[in-house]
Coordinates of C-alpha atoms in Angstrom, one line a residue:
Chain A
M1446 CA 3.1 114.4 -42.2
Q1447 CA 2.9 112.6 -45.5
E1448 CA 3.4 115.2 -48.1
Y1449 CA 2.1 114.6 -51.6
D1450 CA 3.1 116.2 -55.4
I1451 CA -0.9 116.8 -56.1
I1452 CA -4.0 116.5 -53.7
I1453 CA -7.4 116.3 -55.0
I1454 CA -9.9 117.1 -52.6
G1455 CA -13.1 115.8 -54.3
G1456 CA -14.4 112.2 -55.6
G1457 CA -16.7 112.8 -58.5
P1458 CA -15.7 112.6 -62.2
A1459 CA -13.7 116.3 -62.2
G1460 CA -11.5 114.3 -59.1
L1461 CA -10.9 111.0 -60.2
T1462 CA -10.0 112.0 -64.0
A1463 CA -7.9 114.5 -62.0
A1464 CA -6.3 111.8 -60.0
I1465 CA -6.0 109.6 -63.6
Y1466 CA -4.4 112.1 -65.1
S1467 CA -2.1 113.1 -62.2
A1468 CA -1.0 109.3 -61.7
R1469 CA -0.2 108.8 -64.9
A1470 CA 2.4 112.2 -65.1
K1471 CA 4.1 109.8 -61.9
M1472 CA 2.6 113.2 -59.7
K1473 CA 2.8 111.5 -56.2
T1474 CA -1.1 111.9 -55.3
L1475 CA -3.6 111.8 -52.9
I1476 CA -7.5 112.0 -52.6
I1477 CA -9.6 113.3 -50.4
G1478 CA -12.9 113.2 -50.4
D1479 CA -15.7 112.0 -47.5
M1480 CA -17.4 109.9 -50.6
V1481 CA -15.3 108.7 -53.3
P1482 CA -16.9 107.7 -55.8
G1483 CA -19.1 110.2 -55.2
G1484 CA -20.3 113.6 -56.6
Q1485 CA -23.5 114.5 -58.3
T1486 CA -23.1 111.9 -60.6
M1487 CA -23.8 108.7 -58.5
L1488 CA -26.9 110.3 -58.0
T1489 CA -28.3 110.4 -61.5
D1490 CA -30.0 107.3 -62.7
R1491 CA -29.2 107.3 -66.2
I1492 CA -26.4 109.1 -68.6
D1493 CA -27.4 108.4 -72.7
N1494 CA -24.6 112.4 -73.3
Y1495 CA -21.5 110.7 -72.1
P1496 CA -19.3 110.4 -75.4
G1497 CA -18.1 107.0 -75.8
I1498 CA -20.5 105.3 -73.8
E1499 CA -24.1 105.1 -75.5
S1500 CA -25.7 104.6 -72.6
I1501 CA -24.9 103.8 -68.8
S1502 CA -25.9 104.5 -64.9
G1503 CA -24.2 107.5 -63.0
M1504 CA -22.7 105.2 -60.7
D1505 CA -21.5 102.5 -63.5
L1506 CA -20.0 105.3 -64.8
M1507 CA -18.2 106.5 -61.6
M1508 CA -17.7 102.7 -60.5
N1509 CA -15.6 102.6 -63.6
M1510 CA -13.0 106.2 -63.2
Y1511 CA -12.6 104.7 -59.3
K1512 CA -11.8 101.0 -61.4
Q1513 CA -9.2 103.2 -63.1
V1514 CA -8.1 105.3 -59.9
E1515 CA -7.6 102.1 -58.3
T1516 CA -5.4 100.2 -60.7
L1517 CA -3.1 103.4 -60.6
N1518 CA -2.7 102.6 -57.3
V1519 CA -3.3 106.3 -56.2
P1520 CA -4.0 106.5 -52.5
V1521 CA -7.6 107.7 -51.5
V1522 CA -8.6 109.0 -48.0
T1523 CA -12.4 109.3 -46.9
K1524 CA -12.5 112.1 -44.9
K1525 CA -13.5 115.7 -45.4
A1526 CA -11.2 118.2 -45.9
T1527 CA -11.8 121.0 -43.2
E1528 CA -9.4 123.4 -43.8
I1529 CA -6.4 124.2 -46.6
I1530 CA -3.6 126.1 -45.3
Q1531 CA -1.7 128.2 -47.5
E1532 CA 3.1 127.4 -46.5
E1533 CA 5.3 129.3 -47.8
K1534 CA 6.0 126.3 -50.3
G1535 CA 2.9 124.4 -50.4
F1536 CA -0.1 123.4 -48.6
I1537 CA -1.1 121.5 -45.7
I1538 CA -4.8 119.8 -46.1
K1539 CA -6.6 119.2 -43.3
T1540 CA -9.3 116.5 -41.7
K1541 CA -11.1 115.8 -38.4
T1542 CA -8.1 113.4 -38.0
E1543 CA -5.1 113.8 -40.3
N1544 CA -3.3 116.1 -42.2
F1545 CA -2.1 116.3 -45.3
K1546 CA 1.0 118.2 -46.6
A1547 CA 0.5 119.0 -50.7
L1548 CA 2.4 121.3 -53.6
S1549 CA -0.1 121.5 -55.5
V1550 CA -4.3 121.4 -55.1
I1551 CA -7.0 120.1 -57.1
I1552 CA -9.9 122.4 -56.1
A1553 CA -13.0 119.4 -57.9
T1554 CA -15.6 119.6 -54.5
G1555 CA -18.5 120.0 -56.7
A1556 CA -21.8 121.0 -56.1
T1557 CA -24.7 121.0 -54.1
Y1558 CA -28.5 121.6 -54.0
K1559 CA -30.0 124.8 -52.4
F1560 CA -32.6 125.3 -49.9
L1561 CA -36.0 127.5 -50.5
G1562 CA -35.9 128.7 -47.6
A1563 CA -40.0 127.7 -47.3
K1564 CA -42.1 127.4 -44.6
G1565 CA -42.3 123.8 -43.4
E1566 CA -39.1 123.0 -45.7
K1567 CA -37.2 122.3 -42.4
E1568 CA -39.7 120.5 -40.9
F1569 CA -40.7 117.9 -43.4
G1570 CA -37.3 117.1 -44.5
G1571 CA -37.2 113.8 -45.0
R1572 CA -40.7 113.5 -44.1
G1573 CA -41.6 114.3 -47.5
V1574 CA -39.7 116.9 -48.9
S1575 CA -36.4 115.5 -50.7
Y1576 CA -33.7 117.4 -52.9
C1577 CA -33.0 113.8 -54.6
G1578 CA -35.4 112.5 -57.5
I1579 CA -33.0 109.4 -58.3
C1580 CA -32.8 109.1 -54.6
D1581 CA -36.1 109.2 -53.2
A1582 CA -38.6 108.4 -56.0
P1583 CA -39.6 104.8 -55.4
F1584 CA -40.8 106.0 -52.3
F1585 CA -43.5 107.9 -53.8
K1586 CA -45.1 105.2 -56.2
D1587 CA -48.0 105.8 -57.4
K1588 CA -48.6 109.3 -55.1
E1589 CA -48.9 112.7 -56.0
I1590 CA -46.0 115.3 -55.6
A1591 CA -45.6 118.6 -56.4
V1592 CA -41.9 119.9 -57.8
I1593 CA -40.3 122.8 -57.4
G1594 CA -38.7 124.9 -60.3
G1595 CA -38.1 124.4 -63.7
G1596 CA -34.6 124.3 -64.2
D1597 CA -32.2 121.8 -65.7
T1598 CA -31.8 119.5 -63.1
A1599 CA -36.1 119.9 -62.3
V1600 CA -36.8 119.0 -65.8
Y1601 CA -34.3 116.0 -65.6
E1602 CA -35.7 115.1 -62.6
T1603 CA -39.5 115.1 -62.9
V1604 CA -38.9 112.9 -66.3
H1605 CA -37.6 110.5 -63.7
L1606 CA -40.3 110.9 -61.1
L1607 CA -42.3 110.5 -64.1
K1608 CA -41.6 106.9 -63.7
Y1609 CA -43.3 106.6 -60.4
A1610 CA -45.3 109.6 -59.4
S1611 CA -49.3 109.4 -60.4
K1612 CA -49.3 112.8 -61.2
I1613 CA -46.5 115.8 -60.7
H1614 CA -47.8 119.4 -60.1
L1615 CA -44.7 121.4 -61.4
I1616 CA -45.0 124.7 -59.7
H1617 CA -42.1 127.0 -61.7
R1618 CA -42.3 130.8 -61.2
K1619 CA -41.5 131.5 -64.4
D1620 CA -43.8 131.5 -67.5
R1621 CA -41.2 128.6 -69.1
L1622 CA -39.3 125.7 -68.6
R1623 CA -35.1 126.6 -69.0
A1624 CA -33.3 123.1 -69.8
T1625 CA -32.9 120.9 -73.5
K1626 CA -36.0 121.1 -75.8
I1627 CA -35.4 117.6 -75.6
M1628 CA -36.5 116.6 -71.5
Q1629 CA -38.4 119.7 -71.6
D1630 CA -40.7 117.9 -74.4
K1631 CA -40.8 114.8 -71.9
V1632 CA -42.3 116.7 -69.5
I1633 CA -44.9 119.2 -71.3
Q1634 CA -46.3 116.5 -73.3
S1635 CA -46.9 113.9 -70.0
P1636 CA -50.3 113.1 -68.9
K1637 CA -49.6 113.4 -65.6
T1638 CA -47.8 116.9 -65.4
D1639 CA -49.6 119.6 -64.3
I1640 CA -47.9 122.8 -64.6
H1641 CA -48.5 126.1 -62.7
W1642 CA -46.8 128.7 -64.4
N1643 CA -45.4 131.8 -62.5
S1644 CA -46.6 130.3 -59.0
V1645 CA -44.2 130.1 -55.6
L1646 CA -44.5 127.7 -53.0
E1647 CA -45.4 129.4 -49.6
E1648 CA -45.8 126.5 -47.4
I1649 CA -45.4 122.7 -46.6
S1650 CA -47.9 121.3 -44.4
G1651 CA -49.7 118.2 -42.8
E1652 CA -49.5 115.8 -39.5
K1653 CA -46.5 113.6 -39.3
T1654 CA -45.4 113.8 -42.8
V1655 CA -46.5 115.8 -45.8
E1656 CA -49.9 116.7 -46.9
K1657 CA -50.5 119.3 -48.8
I1658 CA -49.1 122.9 -49.9
R1659 CA -50.1 126.1 -50.9
I1660 CA -49.0 128.1 -54.1
K1661 CA -49.4 131.2 -54.7
N1662 CA -49.2 132.6 -58.4
V1663 CA -47.1 135.6 -58.4
K1664 CA -49.1 138.0 -61.4
T1665 CA -52.5 137.1 -60.2
E1666 CA -52.3 137.1 -56.2
V1667 CA -54.0 134.1 -55.7
S1668 CA -53.3 130.9 -53.3
S1669 CA -53.9 127.3 -53.6
E1670 CA -53.9 124.7 -52.0
I1671 CA -52.9 121.3 -53.3
K1672 CA -53.1 118.0 -51.3
V1673 CA -49.5 116.3 -52.0
D1674 CA -47.6 113.3 -50.6
G1675 CA -44.1 114.8 -51.6
V1676 CA -42.0 118.0 -52.1
F1677 CA -38.5 117.6 -54.7
V1678 CA -37.0 121.0 -54.3
F1679 CA -34.7 121.9 -57.0
V1680 CA -34.3 125.8 -57.5
G1681 CA -30.5 125.4 -58.5
I1682 CA -27.0 124.4 -56.7
Q1683 CA -24.3 126.1 -54.7
P1684 CA -20.6 125.5 -55.0
L1685 CA -18.8 123.6 -52.0
S1686 CA -16.2 126.1 -52.2
G1687 CA -15.9 126.7 -49.0
I1688 CA -12.6 125.2 -48.0
V1689 CA -10.7 127.8 -50.5
N1690 CA -13.3 130.9 -50.6
D1691 CA -10.4 132.9 -48.5
I1692 CA -7.4 132.3 -50.8
V1693 CA -8.9 131.8 -54.4
T1694 CA -11.6 134.1 -56.4
I1695 CA -14.6 133.5 -56.4
D1696 CA -17.7 134.6 -58.0
K1697 CA -20.9 136.4 -56.5
K1698 CA -22.5 132.3 -56.3
G1699 CA -19.1 131.1 -54.9
Y1700 CA -18.1 129.6 -57.9
I1701 CA -13.8 129.5 -58.4
L1702 CA -12.8 131.3 -61.1
T1703 CA -10.2 130.4 -63.3
D1704 CA -8.8 130.3 -66.4
Q1705 CA -8.4 128.4 -69.5
E1706 CA -5.8 126.2 -67.9
M1707 CA -7.5 126.0 -65.1
H1708 CA -5.3 127.9 -62.5
S1709 CA -7.0 129.7 -59.4
S1710 CA -6.2 133.1 -58.6
C1711 CA -3.8 131.5 -55.7
K1712 CA -0.2 129.7 -56.9
G1713 CA -0.4 126.0 -56.7
V1714 CA -4.5 125.7 -56.6
F1715 CA -5.9 124.5 -59.0
A1716 CA -10.5 123.6 -59.8
C1717 CA -12.5 121.5 -61.9
G1718 CA -16.0 120.3 -62.2
D1719 CA -18.6 121.7 -61.2
V1720 CA -17.2 124.4 -58.6
R1721 CA -15.6 125.8 -61.0
A1722 CA -17.3 129.2 -62.4
K1723 CA -18.7 128.3 -65.5
A1724 CA -21.7 127.8 -68.5
L1725 CA -22.5 123.7 -68.6
R1726 CA -22.5 121.7 -65.8
Q1727 CA -21.8 118.0 -67.6
V1728 CA -19.5 114.7 -66.4
S1729 CA -17.8 115.7 -69.7
T1730 CA -17.2 119.1 -69.2
A1731 CA -16.0 118.0 -65.8
V1732 CA -13.7 115.6 -67.2
G1733 CA -12.1 118.1 -70.0
E1734 CA -11.7 120.3 -67.2
A1735 CA -9.8 117.5 -64.5
A1736 CA -7.7 116.6 -67.6
A1737 CA -6.1 120.2 -67.9
A1738 CA -6.0 121.0 -64.6
A1739 CA -3.9 118.0 -63.5
F1740 CA -1.3 118.9 -66.7
S1741 CA -1.5 122.5 -65.1
A1742 CA -1.2 121.2 -61.5
Q1743 CA 2.4 118.8 -63.2
Q1744 CA 3.5 121.8 -64.4
Y1745 CA 3.8 124.2 -61.7
V1746 CA 4.9 120.8 -59.9
E1747 CA 7.8 120.2 -61.7
K1748 CA 8.8 123.4 -62.0
L1749 CA 8.9 124.4 -58.3
K1750 CA 11.1 121.1 -58.6
G1751 CA 13.4 122.2 -61.0
E1752 CA 12.1 119.3 -63.4
A1753 CA 10.2 121.3 -66.1
Y1754 CA 11.2 119.9 -69.4
L1755 CA 10.3 122.2 -71.6
Chain B
M303 CA -29.8 125.2 -100.0
Q304 CA -30.2 123.7 -96.9
E305 CA -30.4 125.0 -93.7
Y306 CA -28.8 124.0 -90.1
D307 CA -28.8 126.0 -87.0
I308 CA -25.7 124.2 -86.2
I309 CA -22.9 122.9 -88.5
I310 CA -19.8 121.3 -87.1
I311 CA -17.1 120.7 -89.3
G312 CA -14.6 117.7 -88.2
G313 CA -15.9 113.9 -87.0
G314 CA -13.2 113.2 -84.5
P315 CA -14.1 113.1 -80.8
A316 CA -15.1 117.0 -80.6
G317 CA -16.7 117.4 -83.6
L318 CA -19.2 113.8 -82.5
T319 CA -19.2 115.6 -78.6
A320 CA -20.4 118.6 -80.3
A321 CA -22.7 116.7 -82.5
I322 CA -24.5 114.8 -79.5
Y323 CA -24.8 118.1 -77.4
S324 CA -26.4 119.9 -80.6
A325 CA -29.1 117.4 -81.0
R326 CA -29.8 116.6 -77.8
A327 CA -30.9 120.8 -77.7
K328 CA -33.0 120.0 -80.8
M329 CA -30.5 122.1 -82.7
K330 CA -30.7 121.5 -86.5
T331 CA -27.5 120.2 -87.0
L332 CA -24.9 118.9 -89.4
I333 CA -21.6 117.5 -89.5
I334 CA -19.4 117.7 -92.7
G335 CA -16.9 116.1 -92.7
D336 CA -13.6 114.4 -95.4
M337 CA -13.9 111.3 -92.7
V338 CA -16.7 110.7 -90.2
P339 CA -15.9 109.3 -87.4
G340 CA -12.1 110.4 -87.9
G341 CA -9.7 112.3 -86.5
Q342 CA -6.2 111.2 -85.0
T343 CA -7.9 109.1 -82.5
M344 CA -8.7 107.2 -85.1
L345 CA -4.9 106.1 -85.7
T346 CA -4.9 105.8 -81.4
D347 CA -3.8 102.0 -81.0
R348 CA -5.0 102.1 -77.4
I349 CA -6.6 104.6 -74.7
D350 CA -6.3 103.9 -71.3
N351 CA -7.0 107.6 -69.9
Y352 CA -10.5 108.2 -71.3
P353 CA -12.3 108.1 -68.4
G354 CA -15.0 105.6 -67.9
I355 CA -13.0 103.7 -70.2
E356 CA -10.8 101.4 -68.7
S357 CA -9.1 100.3 -71.7
I358 CA -10.4 101.4 -75.0
S359 CA -8.7 101.0 -79.1
G360 CA -9.3 104.8 -80.8
M361 CA -11.1 103.1 -83.1
D362 CA -13.8 101.8 -80.3
L363 CA -14.1 104.5 -78.7
M364 CA -14.9 106.6 -82.3
M365 CA -17.1 104.2 -83.0
N366 CA -18.7 104.2 -79.7
M367 CA -19.0 108.2 -80.2
Y368 CA -20.6 107.7 -84.2
K369 CA -23.3 105.1 -83.1
Q370 CA -24.5 107.6 -80.3
V371 CA -24.4 110.8 -83.0
E372 CA -26.6 108.0 -85.7
T373 CA -28.9 107.0 -82.7
L374 CA -29.5 111.1 -82.6
N375 CA -30.4 111.0 -86.7
V376 CA -27.6 113.8 -87.3
P377 CA -26.7 114.3 -91.0
V378 CA -23.7 113.8 -91.7
V379 CA -21.8 114.9 -94.8
T380 CA -18.9 113.0 -96.1
K381 CA -17.1 115.6 -97.5
K382 CA -14.2 118.3 -96.7
A383 CA -15.3 121.5 -96.1
T384 CA -13.6 123.9 -98.5
E385 CA -14.6 127.5 -97.9
I386 CA -16.5 129.1 -94.8
I387 CA -18.5 132.5 -96.3
Q388 CA -19.7 134.9 -93.6
E389 CA -23.3 136.6 -94.4
E390 CA -25.8 139.1 -92.4
K391 CA -27.1 136.1 -90.3
G392 CA -25.3 133.2 -90.4
F393 CA -22.7 131.4 -92.5
I394 CA -21.9 129.7 -95.7
I395 CA -20.2 126.9 -95.8
K396 CA -18.6 125.6 -99.0
T397 CA -18.0 121.8 -100.0
K398 CA -16.5 121.3 -103.9
T399 CA -20.1 120.3 -105.2
E400 CA -22.3 121.6 -102.4
N401 CA -23.1 124.4 -100.5
F402 CA -25.2 124.9 -96.9
K403 CA -26.1 127.3 -94.7
A404 CA -26.0 127.8 -90.9
L405 CA -26.7 130.6 -88.0
S406 CA -23.8 129.0 -86.3
V407 CA -20.5 127.1 -86.8
I408 CA -18.4 124.3 -84.4
I409 CA -15.4 124.2 -85.9
A410 CA -13.4 120.7 -84.6
T411 CA -10.8 120.2 -88.0
G412 CA -8.3 118.9 -85.3
A413 CA -4.6 118.9 -86.4
T414 CA -2.3 117.2 -88.6
Y415 CA 1.0 116.4 -88.2
K416 CA 4.1 118.2 -89.6
F417 CA 6.5 117.7 -92.2
L418 CA 10.9 117.9 -91.1
G419 CA 12.0 119.0 -94.6
A420 CA 15.1 116.7 -94.7
K421 CA 16.7 115.8 -97.7
G422 CA 15.3 112.4 -98.9
E423 CA 12.0 112.6 -96.3
K424 CA 9.5 113.9 -99.7
E425 CA 11.2 110.9 -102.2
F426 CA 10.8 108.1 -99.5
G427 CA 7.6 109.1 -98.2
G428 CA 5.6 106.1 -98.1
R429 CA 8.4 104.0 -99.6
G430 CA 10.0 103.8 -95.5
V431 CA 9.2 107.4 -94.0
S432 CA 6.1 108.0 -92.0
Y433 CA 4.0 109.7 -90.0
C434 CA 1.8 107.1 -88.3
G435 CA 3.1 104.6 -86.0
I436 CA 0.0 103.0 -85.7
C437 CA -0.9 103.1 -89.3
D438 CA 2.4 101.5 -90.3
A439 CA 3.9 99.5 -87.6
P440 CA 3.0 96.4 -88.8
F441 CA 5.0 96.8 -91.8
F442 CA 8.4 97.2 -89.9
K443 CA 8.5 93.8 -88.0
D444 CA 12.0 92.6 -86.4
K445 CA 13.5 95.7 -88.4
E446 CA 15.9 98.6 -87.5
I447 CA 13.8 101.8 -87.8
A448 CA 14.9 105.7 -86.5
V449 CA 12.1 107.9 -84.9
I450 CA 12.8 110.8 -84.8
G451 CA 11.7 113.5 -81.9
G452 CA 11.6 113.6 -78.7
G453 CA 7.7 115.1 -77.6
D454 CA 4.9 113.6 -76.1
T455 CA 4.2 112.3 -79.9
A456 CA 7.2 111.0 -80.6
V457 CA 7.4 109.4 -77.3
Y458 CA 3.9 107.4 -77.5
E459 CA 4.3 106.1 -80.9
T460 CA 8.0 105.0 -79.8
V461 CA 6.1 102.5 -77.2
H462 CA 4.2 101.2 -79.9
L463 CA 6.6 100.6 -82.2
L464 CA 8.8 99.2 -80.0
K465 CA 6.3 96.2 -80.0
Y466 CA 7.4 96.0 -83.8
A467 CA 11.2 96.8 -84.3
S468 CA 14.0 94.8 -83.9
K469 CA 15.7 98.0 -82.9
I470 CA 14.2 101.9 -82.7
H471 CA 17.5 104.5 -82.9
L472 CA 15.8 107.5 -81.4
I473 CA 16.7 110.5 -82.7
H474 CA 16.2 114.0 -80.5
R475 CA 17.8 117.6 -81.1
K476 CA 17.1 117.6 -77.5
D477 CA 19.0 116.5 -74.0
R478 CA 16.0 114.7 -72.9
L479 CA 12.4 114.3 -73.6
R480 CA 9.1 115.9 -73.3
A481 CA 6.7 113.5 -72.5
T482 CA 4.6 112.3 -69.1
K483 CA 7.1 110.0 -67.8
I484 CA 5.6 106.7 -67.3
M485 CA 6.1 106.8 -71.2
Q486 CA 9.2 107.9 -71.2
D487 CA 10.4 105.4 -69.2
K488 CA 8.9 103.1 -71.5
V489 CA 11.3 103.9 -74.1
I490 CA 14.7 104.7 -71.8
Q491 CA 14.5 101.0 -70.2
S492 CA 14.0 99.6 -73.0
P493 CA 16.4 97.6 -74.4
K494 CA 16.1 97.8 -77.8
T495 CA 16.0 101.9 -77.4
D496 CA 18.8 103.5 -78.5
I497 CA 18.5 107.3 -78.3
H498 CA 20.9 109.8 -80.0
W499 CA 20.6 113.0 -78.1
N500 CA 21.1 116.4 -79.5
S501 CA 21.3 115.1 -82.8
V502 CA 18.5 115.8 -85.9
L503 CA 17.9 114.3 -89.0
E504 CA 20.6 115.6 -92.6
E505 CA 19.3 112.5 -94.8
I506 CA 17.4 109.9 -95.5
S507 CA 19.0 107.7 -98.3
G508 CA 18.2 104.8 -100.2
E509 CA 17.5 102.9 -103.4
K510 CA 14.2 101.9 -104.1
T511 CA 12.8 102.2 -100.2
V512 CA 14.9 103.8 -97.0
E513 CA 18.0 101.9 -96.4
K514 CA 20.3 104.7 -94.1
I515 CA 19.9 107.6 -92.7
R516 CA 22.5 110.3 -91.7
I517 CA 22.3 111.9 -88.6
K518 CA 24.5 115.2 -87.7
N519 CA 25.3 116.4 -83.5
V520 CA 24.8 119.4 -83.0
K521 CA 27.0 119.3 -79.8
T522 CA 29.8 118.3 -81.5
E523 CA 29.3 118.7 -85.2
V524 CA 29.9 114.8 -85.7
S525 CA 27.8 113.5 -88.8
S526 CA 27.0 109.4 -88.8
E527 CA 24.7 107.4 -90.7
I528 CA 22.8 104.6 -89.3
K529 CA 21.1 101.7 -91.6
V530 CA 17.6 101.0 -90.8
D531 CA 14.9 100.3 -92.8
G532 CA 12.2 102.9 -91.9
V533 CA 12.0 106.4 -90.5
F534 CA 9.2 107.9 -88.4
V535 CA 8.5 111.5 -88.0
F536 CA 7.5 113.1 -85.2
V537 CA 7.9 117.3 -84.6
G538 CA 5.0 117.8 -83.6
I539 CA 1.8 119.0 -85.2
Q540 CA -0.2 121.5 -86.3
P541 CA -3.8 122.8 -86.5
L542 CA -6.3 123.0 -89.4
S543 CA -7.4 126.0 -89.4
G544 CA -6.7 127.5 -92.9
I545 CA -11.0 127.3 -93.1
V546 CA -11.4 129.9 -90.8
N547 CA -8.3 132.0 -90.5
D548 CA -9.8 134.6 -92.2
I549 CA -12.5 135.4 -89.8
V550 CA -11.3 134.5 -86.7
T551 CA -8.0 135.2 -84.1
I552 CA -5.1 132.1 -84.7
D553 CA -1.6 132.8 -82.7
K554 CA 1.0 132.3 -83.8
K555 CA 1.2 128.8 -85.0
G556 CA -3.0 128.5 -86.4
Y557 CA -4.4 127.5 -83.4
I558 CA -7.4 128.8 -83.3
L559 CA -8.4 131.2 -79.7
T560 CA -11.5 131.5 -77.8
D561 CA -12.5 132.4 -74.4
Q562 CA -13.6 130.0 -71.7
E563 CA -17.1 128.5 -73.1
M564 CA -15.4 127.7 -76.6
H565 CA -16.4 131.7 -78.8
S566 CA -14.0 132.4 -81.2
S567 CA -13.1 136.3 -82.0
C568 CA -15.9 135.6 -84.8
K569 CA -19.4 135.9 -83.1
G570 CA -21.6 132.6 -84.5
V571 CA -18.0 130.8 -85.3
F572 CA -17.2 128.4 -82.4
A573 CA -13.8 125.6 -81.8
C574 CA -13.0 122.9 -80.4
G575 CA -10.5 119.9 -79.5
D576 CA -7.2 120.2 -81.4
V577 CA -7.7 122.7 -83.6
R578 CA -7.8 125.0 -80.2
A579 CA -5.2 126.9 -78.6
K580 CA -4.7 125.3 -75.3
A581 CA -2.2 123.2 -73.3
L582 CA -3.8 119.8 -73.6
R583 CA -4.4 117.6 -76.3
Q584 CA -6.4 114.3 -75.5
V585 CA -9.9 113.0 -76.3
S586 CA -10.6 113.9 -72.8
T587 CA -10.3 117.6 -73.0
A588 CA -12.1 117.5 -76.6
V589 CA -15.0 115.8 -75.5
G590 CA -15.5 118.8 -72.7
E591 CA -15.1 121.7 -74.7
A592 CA -17.2 120.3 -77.5
A593 CA -20.2 119.8 -74.6
A594 CA -19.4 123.5 -73.8
A595 CA -19.2 124.5 -77.8
A596 CA -22.0 123.3 -78.6
F597 CA -23.8 124.8 -75.9
S598 CA -22.1 128.2 -76.6
A599 CA -24.1 127.6 -80.1
Q600 CA -27.1 126.6 -79.1
Q601 CA -27.6 129.7 -76.3
Y602 CA -26.2 132.0 -79.5
V603 CA -28.6 130.5 -82.0
E604 CA -31.5 130.2 -79.6
K605 CA -31.1 134.1 -79.1
L606 CA -31.0 135.0 -83.1
K607 CA -34.2 133.5 -83.4
G608 CA -35.2 135.6 -79.9
E609 CA -36.2 132.0 -78.3
A610 CA -33.3 132.4 -75.5
Y611 CA -34.8 131.3 -72.1
L612 CA -33.1 133.0 -69.5

């Protein structure tokens, strides 16, 4: 079985940054991820708030990071890690076909979208129901669509969808949006947006593809129908912490708890990026945490090997 | 007196990133700093480990960040902030000529180099004694110089100085270097480096400029003289936390203690970057912390104004 100092699970901004720092510290490093480069960033149309780069597509930013990883000759296994087993000294990381050994593990598996659980949601998945505006917006050019949610992601994705759709019904169960004001304004001020406050999605229906939705105002208890060709659901994300949630402490929502230097509750396991319990999920924060996680993992490995330089 | 939601003190990577996030959140933002863009990064020759940019000079990276701040029309006061006074609601930030009011303050003042205190060090400052390799290396082309220190900065700067000097005497009081291996190797493997382990600098002397140094081996107690034209001192950094060390909790070395979301012990005061107590001081970590600090400050301000959207 191949042995590494540090195995990084995940190939988004956190995983790639951890690899850059780990490899530069001459740690024997491996990345395992089912998509590398990957992560939510790959699906982000435009990033204007990554410090040092005025404006870049998520994909280009990720390709730049991946190039840095390649320059450092970090090997990548493009498989899904399925299990982590804690050994006396180190860990075994399993994939479907191969196992790997590491003295320490950095979890950078990120997060993914949440399902709403509305009637028809599963049935019309891929037939008008989508969880990724960046991926599917072009299918709804000049069409009327619904967006469910009012948080950061819903608002951000609505701004993007407005470039395509002829009209957007924003269905939000609260009476105000939750996002940065600069983005909120773009949604609220667009003549193409129709916001349905205090409303929830009850049902999605149609023949072969989505044709209409039924929503209910939770204050008036009045239900109404809207004809739409598509439904975008942005009701939050959930951490992809399943692979370690039996060996590290997680919060109620499943995010991995760490200290300031990214140590999880399990010695030798570190976490960074969207999978970590924190307030702000951005490329910038993922990158900062990943550098710190790699440094902590390096110190851990050097101590294990009796090579600590302090 | 001009009033702001968030005043950021410092114009390095942390300060500029905090400004990007704060301005995008439509907070009324001001940067106060005696050099903007500034910070240690401005003096860094080459940065290869900032995720998303393969290789860039410190100055170019800072100019890029500054451009993002300019695009967002964040005003900048290029003066040194001299005092922060806590009021019932908010803070007064003083400069020599003008005062400003803010509901919250982000401290991103960074850190600066430490003096060694050796005989002749002060006397020959600017006449052969330097604390910045990037700034002064070209003056020592094909000359013999000494570098004092063996930590990250000393090693990094030595690698840079090797491009100019004909020979470098590295004087280190310990018997091993403390830096990432990739950088250590560059220093140790260079035929131009002569490492004096377990040695301390006793005196710098010369006529008008530096001509020689006396060092002492602390194990053998033997002193010896080396002819050099320059002495670079890299014995650590110290935080520039003086402006707030009476209102926030600092550690023994003067670094500001924060929680994971960058709240200091004083409500409404946040800290990020090199001035913050942490393990790894890098542009990447400064940027991540600054984004988090700006988000925390924004939440604090919105709560104060009764505008919280949660």
